[in-house]
Every structure is written in structure tokens, then in C-alpha cells.
Coordinates of C-alpha atoms and ligand atoms in Angstrom, one line a residue:
M51 CA 5.4 -15.7 6.9
D52 CA 8.0 -17.6 8.9
L53 CA 10.5 -19.2 6.5
S54 CA 13.0 -19.8 9.2
R55 CA 12.6 -23.5 9.3
F56 CA 14.2 -23.8 5.9
P57 CA 18.0 -23.7 5.8
R58 CA 19.1 -20.5 4.1
I59 CA 22.3 -18.8 3.2
A60 CA 22.4 -15.0 2.9
L61 CA 23.5 -14.2 -0.7
A62 CA 21.3 -11.3 -1.8
R63 CA 21.5 -7.7 -0.5
L64 CA 17.9 -7.4 0.9
P65 CA 15.6 -5.7 1.0
T66 CA 15.9 -4.3 -2.5
A67 CA 14.7 -0.7 -3.0
I68 CA 11.4 0.4 -4.5
E69 CA 12.1 3.5 -6.6
S70 CA 9.7 5.8 -8.5
L71 CA 10.1 6.5 -12.2
P72 CA 8.9 10.1 -12.4
R73 CA 10.2 11.2 -15.8
L74 CA 8.9 8.1 -17.5
T75 CA 5.6 8.4 -15.7
A76 CA 5.3 12.0 -16.9
H77 CA 6.2 11.0 -20.4
L78 CA 3.5 8.3 -20.5
G79 CA 1.0 10.6 -18.7
G80 CA 0.4 8.3 -15.8
P81 CA -0.3 5.9 -13.9
L82 CA 2.6 6.2 -11.4
L83 CA 5.4 3.7 -12.2
Y84 CA 7.6 2.2 -9.6
V85 CA 10.4 -0.4 -9.9
K86 CA 11.6 -2.9 -7.4
R87 CA 15.3 -3.2 -7.9
D88 CA 15.8 -7.0 -7.8
D89 CA 18.5 -6.4 -10.3
C90 CA 20.5 -4.9 -7.4
T91 CA 20.7 -8.0 -5.3
G92 CA 24.5 -7.7 -5.5
L93 CA 26.5 -10.9 -5.8
G94 CA 27.9 -11.7 -9.2
M95 CA 26.1 -8.7 -10.8
G96 CA 22.8 -9.6 -9.1
G97 CA 19.3 -10.6 -10.3
N98 CA 16.3 -12.6 -9.2
K99 CA 17.9 -16.0 -9.0
L100 CA 19.9 -15.1 -5.8
R101 CA 16.7 -15.0 -3.8
K102 CA 16.0 -18.6 -4.9
L103 CA 19.6 -19.7 -4.4
E104 CA 19.5 -18.7 -0.8
F105 CA 17.2 -21.6 -0.1
L106 CA 18.5 -24.0 -2.7
L107 CA 22.1 -23.7 -1.7
G108 CA 21.0 -23.7 1.9
E109 CA 19.7 -27.2 1.3
A110 CA 22.8 -28.2 -0.7
Q111 CA 25.0 -27.2 2.2
A112 CA 22.8 -28.9 4.7
L113 CA 23.1 -32.1 2.6
G114 CA 26.9 -31.8 2.5
A115 CA 27.0 -31.2 -1.3
D116 CA 30.4 -30.4 -2.8
T117 CA 29.4 -29.8 -6.4
V118 CA 26.4 -27.8 -7.7
L119 CA 24.9 -28.5 -11.1
T120 CA 22.3 -26.6 -13.0
V121 CA 20.9 -26.2 -16.5
G122 CA 20.0 -23.3 -18.7
A123 CA 20.3 -21.4 -22.0
L124 CA 23.9 -20.5 -22.9
Q125 CA 23.2 -16.9 -21.8
S126 CA 21.4 -18.0 -18.6
N127 CA 21.3 -15.4 -15.8
H128 CA 20.4 -18.2 -13.4
A129 CA 23.5 -20.1 -14.3
R130 CA 25.7 -17.0 -13.9
Q131 CA 24.2 -16.3 -10.4
T132 CA 24.7 -19.9 -9.4
A133 CA 28.3 -19.8 -10.5
A134 CA 28.9 -16.6 -8.5
A135 CA 27.2 -18.0 -5.4
C136 CA 29.2 -21.3 -5.6
A137 CA 32.4 -19.2 -5.9
R138 CA 31.4 -17.3 -2.7
L139 CA 30.6 -20.6 -0.9
G140 CA 33.6 -22.6 -2.1
L141 CA 31.5 -25.1 -4.0
D142 CA 32.4 -26.6 -7.4
C143 CA 29.9 -25.5 -10.0
E144 CA 29.1 -27.3 -13.3
L145 CA 26.7 -25.7 -15.8
I146 CA 24.9 -27.6 -18.5
L147 CA 24.1 -24.9 -21.0
R148 CA 22.3 -25.3 -24.3
R149 CA 23.1 -23.0 -27.1
S150 CA 20.5 -21.8 -29.6
S151 CA 21.0 -21.5 -33.3
H152 CA 22.2 -18.0 -32.6
A153 CA 25.9 -17.9 -33.4
T154 CA 27.4 -14.5 -32.9
D155 CA 30.7 -14.3 -31.1
A156 CA 29.1 -12.1 -28.4
Y157 CA 26.4 -14.7 -27.8
L158 CA 29.0 -17.5 -27.6
E159 CA 31.6 -15.7 -25.5
S160 CA 30.4 -12.5 -23.8
G161 CA 27.7 -11.5 -21.3
N162 CA 26.8 -14.2 -18.9
V163 CA 29.1 -16.9 -20.4
L164 CA 32.1 -14.7 -19.9
L165 CA 31.1 -14.2 -16.2
D166 CA 30.5 -18.0 -15.7
R167 CA 34.1 -18.6 -16.8
L168 CA 35.3 -15.8 -14.6
F169 CA 33.6 -17.4 -11.6
G170 CA 35.4 -20.6 -12.3
A171 CA 32.4 -22.7 -13.3
R172 CA 32.8 -25.7 -15.6
I173 CA 30.6 -25.4 -18.7
H174 CA 29.1 -28.4 -20.5
L175 CA 27.9 -27.0 -23.8
L176 CA 24.9 -28.7 -25.4
E177 CA 23.7 -28.4 -29.0
P178 CA 20.2 -27.0 -29.6
H179 CA 18.5 -30.4 -29.8
Q180 CA 20.0 -32.0 -26.7
S181 CA 18.1 -32.5 -23.4
R182 CA 19.5 -30.5 -20.6
E183 CA 17.8 -32.5 -17.8
S184 CA 19.2 -35.8 -19.0
A185 CA 22.6 -34.4 -19.4
M186 CA 22.5 -33.1 -15.9
E187 CA 21.3 -36.5 -14.5
A188 CA 24.1 -38.3 -16.4
R189 CA 26.8 -35.9 -15.1
A190 CA 25.5 -36.1 -11.5
G191 CA 25.7 -39.9 -11.8
E192 CA 29.3 -39.7 -13.0
L193 CA 30.2 -37.4 -10.1
R194 CA 28.5 -39.7 -7.6
E195 CA 30.5 -42.6 -8.9
A196 CA 33.7 -40.6 -8.5
G197 CA 32.8 -40.2 -4.8
R198 CA 31.5 -36.6 -5.1
R199 CA 28.3 -35.2 -3.7
P200 CA 26.4 -33.4 -6.4
Y201 CA 23.3 -31.2 -5.9
C202 CA 21.1 -30.5 -8.9
I203 CA 19.1 -27.3 -9.4
P204 CA 16.3 -27.3 -11.9
V205 CA 16.0 -24.8 -14.7
G206 CA 15.7 -21.2 -13.4
G207 CA 15.9 -22.5 -9.8
S208 CA 12.1 -22.9 -10.1
C209 CA 10.7 -25.4 -7.6
G210 CA 8.9 -25.1 -4.3
L211 CA 12.1 -24.6 -2.3
G212 CA 13.6 -22.0 -4.7
N213 CA 10.4 -20.1 -5.0
L214 CA 10.4 -19.4 -1.3
G215 CA 12.7 -16.6 -2.2
Y216 CA 9.8 -14.9 -3.9
V217 CA 7.4 -15.7 -1.0
G218 CA 9.9 -13.6 0.9
C219 CA 9.9 -10.9 -1.8
A220 CA 6.1 -10.7 -1.6
A221 CA 6.3 -10.0 2.1
E222 CA 9.0 -7.5 1.5
I223 CA 6.9 -5.6 -1.0
M224 CA 3.9 -5.5 1.4
A225 CA 6.1 -4.2 4.2
Q226 CA 7.7 -1.5 2.0
A227 CA 4.3 -0.5 0.6
A228 CA 2.9 -0.1 4.2
Q229 CA 5.9 1.9 5.3
E230 CA 6.0 4.2 2.3
N231 CA 2.2 4.5 2.0
L232 CA 2.1 3.1 -1.4
E233 CA -0.8 1.2 -2.9
F234 CA -0.1 -0.9 -6.1
E235 CA -2.8 -1.9 -8.5
T236 CA -0.7 -4.8 -9.7
V237 CA 2.9 -6.1 -9.6
V238 CA 4.3 -6.7 -13.1
V239 CA 7.1 -9.3 -13.6
A240 CA 8.8 -11.3 -16.3
T241 CA 7.8 -14.9 -16.4
G242 CA 10.0 -17.7 -17.9
S243 CA 10.2 -20.9 -15.9
G244 CA 7.4 -19.6 -13.7
G245 CA 9.0 -19.8 -10.3
T246 CA 9.3 -16.1 -9.7
Q247 CA 5.7 -15.5 -10.5
G248 CA 4.6 -18.6 -8.7
G249 CA 6.5 -17.6 -5.6
L250 CA 5.0 -14.1 -5.7
V251 CA 1.5 -15.5 -6.1
A252 CA 2.0 -17.9 -3.2
G253 CA 3.5 -15.1 -1.1
M254 CA 0.7 -12.7 -1.8
Q255 CA -1.8 -15.4 -0.9
V256 CA 0.0 -15.6 2.5
S257 CA 0.9 -12.0 3.1
G258 CA -1.1 -9.5 1.3
G259 CA -3.2 -10.1 -1.8
L260 CA -1.7 -7.8 -4.4
A261 CA -2.4 -9.0 -7.9
I262 CA 0.5 -10.3 -9.9
T263 CA 0.7 -9.8 -13.7
G264 CA 3.2 -12.1 -15.4
I265 CA 4.6 -11.1 -18.8
A266 CA 5.6 -14.1 -20.8
V267 CA 9.1 -13.9 -22.4
E268 CA 8.3 -17.0 -24.5
G269 CA 5.4 -19.4 -25.0
D270 CA 1.7 -18.6 -24.9
R271 CA -0.6 -17.5 -22.1
R272 CA -2.1 -21.0 -21.4
E273 CA 1.3 -22.7 -21.2
Q274 CA 2.8 -20.0 -19.0
E275 CA -0.2 -19.8 -16.7
A276 CA -0.1 -23.5 -16.2
L277 CA 3.6 -23.3 -15.3
A278 CA 3.1 -20.5 -12.8
V279 CA 0.1 -22.3 -11.2
R280 CA 2.2 -25.4 -10.8
Q281 CA 5.0 -23.5 -9.3
A282 CA 2.7 -21.6 -6.9
A283 CA 1.0 -24.9 -5.9
E284 CA 4.3 -26.6 -5.2
T285 CA 5.4 -23.6 -3.1
L286 CA 2.2 -23.5 -1.0
R287 CA 2.4 -27.3 -0.4
L288 CA 5.9 -26.8 1.0
L289 CA 4.4 -24.2 3.3
S290 CA 1.5 -26.5 4.2
R291 CA -1.0 -24.0 2.8
G292 CA -4.1 -24.6 0.8
E293 CA -3.9 -24.1 -2.9
D294 CA -7.5 -23.5 -3.8
D295 CA -8.4 -21.4 -6.7
L296 CA -4.9 -20.6 -7.7
S297 CA -5.7 -20.3 -11.4
S298 CA -7.8 -17.2 -10.7
Q299 CA -4.7 -15.6 -9.2
V300 CA -2.4 -16.3 -12.0
T301 CA -2.5 -13.9 -15.0
V302 CA 0.0 -14.0 -17.8
L303 CA 0.0 -11.7 -20.8
D304 CA 1.7 -13.2 -23.9
D305 CA 1.5 -10.2 -26.3
F306 CA 5.1 -9.2 -25.7
A307 CA 7.0 -12.5 -26.2
G308 CA 7.4 -12.2 -29.9
P309 CA 8.6 -15.1 -31.9
G310 CA 10.3 -16.9 -29.0
Y311 CA 12.9 -17.0 -26.2
A312 CA 15.6 -14.3 -26.6
R313 CA 14.1 -13.3 -30.0
P314 CA 14.0 -9.5 -30.1
T315 CA 10.8 -7.5 -30.6
Q316 CA 10.1 -3.9 -31.4
S317 CA 8.3 -3.3 -28.1
M318 CA 11.3 -4.7 -26.2
R319 CA 13.6 -2.2 -28.0
E320 CA 11.2 0.6 -27.2
A321 CA 11.1 -0.4 -23.5
L322 CA 14.9 -0.6 -23.2
S323 CA 15.2 2.8 -24.8
L324 CA 12.5 4.5 -22.7
A325 CA 13.9 3.1 -19.4
A326 CA 17.4 4.2 -20.3
R327 CA 16.6 7.6 -21.7
F328 CA 14.1 8.8 -19.2
E329 CA 15.5 7.1 -16.0
G330 CA 19.0 5.8 -16.7
L331 CA 17.5 2.4 -15.9
V332 CA 19.2 -0.6 -17.7
L333 CA 16.9 -3.5 -18.8
D334 CA 17.9 -6.6 -20.7
P335 CA 16.7 -7.8 -24.1
V336 CA 15.6 -11.3 -23.0
Y337 CA 13.5 -10.8 -19.9
T338 CA 13.0 -7.4 -18.4
G339 CA 12.8 -5.6 -21.8
K340 CA 9.8 -7.7 -22.8
A341 CA 8.3 -7.5 -19.4
F342 CA 8.7 -3.7 -19.2
A343 CA 7.1 -3.5 -22.6
G344 CA 4.1 -5.2 -21.0
C345 CA 4.2 -2.7 -18.1
I346 CA 4.3 0.3 -20.5
A347 CA 1.4 -1.2 -22.5
L348 CA -0.6 -1.5 -19.2
A349 CA 0.2 2.1 -18.4
R350 CA -1.0 3.2 -21.8
S351 CA -4.1 1.1 -21.7
G352 CA -6.3 3.7 -20.0
R353 CA -7.3 1.1 -17.4
Y354 CA -5.5 3.0 -14.6
G355 CA -6.0 6.5 -13.4
K356 CA -3.1 9.1 -13.1
D357 CA -2.9 8.7 -9.3
Q358 CA -2.9 4.9 -9.4
S359 CA 0.4 3.0 -9.1
L360 CA 2.0 0.0 -10.9
L361 CA 5.1 -1.9 -9.5
F362 CA 7.5 -3.4 -12.0
V363 CA 9.9 -6.0 -10.6
H364 CA 13.3 -5.6 -12.3
T365 CA 14.5 -9.2 -12.2
G366 CA 18.0 -8.3 -13.5
G367 CA 19.7 -9.9 -16.5
T368 CA 21.6 -6.9 -17.6
P369 CA 24.8 -8.9 -18.6
G370 CA 22.5 -10.3 -21.4
L371 CA 22.9 -6.9 -23.1
F372 CA 26.4 -7.9 -24.0
G373 CA 25.4 -11.3 -25.2
Y374 CA 22.9 -9.9 -27.7
P375 CA 24.3 -6.5 -28.7
E376 CA 22.6 -6.7 -32.1
S377 CA 19.2 -7.0 -30.5
I378 CA 19.4 -3.5 -29.2
Ligands
LIG1414 C1 15.1 -16.1 -14.8 C2 14.7 -14.7 -15.1 C3 13.4 -14.3 -15.1 C4 12.2 -15.3 -15.0 O1 12.2 -15.9 -13.8 P1 11.4 -17.4 -13.7 O2 11.4 -17.7 -12.3 O3 12.3 -18.3 -14.5 O4 10.1 -17.2 -14.4 C5 13.1 -13.0 -15.2 N1 14.1 -12.1 -15.4 C6 15.4 -12.4 -15.5 C7 16.3 -11.4 -15.7 C8 15.7 -13.7 -15.3 O5 17.0 -14.1 -15.4

């Protein structure tokens, strides 16, 4: 897939490795588990949002923006990666972050928030009931009036342009699988705002056809499938590709989300512990812990043979460990 007509800034260390998880595979008794290390994209402690930011900040720079705004939860990984990328590019960064009713010192000050400050971002803190999007619009208006050139990024960087990062990731997975002679039954990934899954689905439609299994970290299956379908459709439109029958290619499991966003679950704790103790692999409590719980459940389901393979995309988020130490 030729993405070269879109302005792009290299931010992520690519391609990310695909590693096997032999001790955990043996512990579970098969299928073969593999992990794609999108937590190791580098800049600002890495994560999946850097792939999206390559295209989003490419556009921002092409438009002559001087200030980048985005929205998220207080412990947003996306906001932290945006702040790091802006530091690297010499752009001002303003983050509109909404806190939840969670009120530990760690949540309010450590983890991603600590890093946002370190990267020099300006934080606008919203209360749980306030709208992030309208706050971002209002702030962008103020900046424009002051003669600045703001560029706004939607939550999670999820939109057709941002999702191209995961169209590229799909092609990367297919190339690595061919090179290393691997065949995956499905690719398992955390899904939140839906752009990562939507981009992968769009990318697989273009370059390979592996099934993608999204694991919801909040919300229910129907909501999250609708989000991912919408994100995939927007991405394919940008690529001038047909978007037929997308809903048959979007699967989300919602059994691992628990009571809501960033709310801990027992299966998340087990997933964090198994990944750490058998493989030295660090997951986070909000996204990858829940998603890997889904991956472990698939591995235990009996649906796959011992010689079949599953690929888990580690989307990052590890600074979140320090924002929610009591969840672990
Ligand atoms: C944002 C994020 C996701 C989800 O990606 P979406 O594109 O918002 O669905 C998954 N894992 C981590 C660690 C994230 O920060």
C-alpha cells in the first residue's frame, strides 16, 4: 500500500519486532503466542499513538501549525506521546485532559501526567462532567484570535488520517509473517477509540486478510464494533478504497472490559502477572492488560490447535502502571 502521498514525519522506530512467548505458551499448553512490540516505538516511552502521529503531525506541519491540541483522559497515553512528539518537533502542545472521579495522588500526578509536564506540555484539566471536544474548540479559537495556528487532534488520534499508521502496521505484519514463515489465526488488539483496530482492518483489507480481534477496554460489543467500523470506513475512503461488508470484518469481544474505562478486573491482573512472570513482559492496567486477558482466554478456549499461532499487538501504555499502582 502506497502511503507516500500523505505528508509524514518519522517518529516511531519501525518496524517493531514480533517476538514469541515460549514460556507462557508452554504454561497455557498452546496455541503459540506472539507479541508485536508496538510498545517499543521509542519516542517518549513509546506506544501505538506514534504511528498515528506520524501522519497527523505531518499534516500539522504541512499546514504551518505552531500549536498542537489534543484531548484525553488524565492518564492518556495518546496525550503523552503527542507531548513527546511536539517536543521533538519544536511545536507547542496543549492537552485538554479530563480527570475521572479517581483521586489518588498517583493518578493525579504520576505516570503519563508526570511525563506530559516533563515534555513541557500545557495541561488544561477538566472535571469529570465537562466536554473535552468543546473545550478544545474553545481553546483553539482563543489561540487563533491571538494569531497562533492551532492544529486539533481528536481523541486517541483516531480518524482516517491517523489510522493510516495502522494501515502501515498491517502491511508490516504481513511482510514479517512472510519473511519469518509465520501464519497467524488472528491478530488480537486492545480497542478504545477504535482507530487502531479500524486502521488494522482497513490495512488487512488492502494487504493481507488476517482477521483482527478487538478486545474492548470499555463499552459493549455493539458500541465498540460500530466505532471500529466507522474508523475503518473513514480510513478506506481516504485511500479511495471500497468499504463493502466491513461489519463482517470487525469483531470486538467485550468480556474483558469490566465495569468501565480504567476500572480494574481480575482477568487484567492475571494477564499482567502472567506476562511479567513468564516473559518479563510489562503490560498496563487500562488497555493491554485487559486485551491480553482476552488473548489468554482465546488461547484457553480450545478453539486453536497447539501448532496454530496468535499475534497480540502490544500497544504500549506502560507508564499507566504508575498512575494506577493500586490496580495491580
Ligand atoms: C490508545 C490506546 C489503545 C487503543 O487504541 P485506539 O486506537 O484508541 O482504539 C490501546 N492501547 C494503548 C496502550 C493505548 O494507549
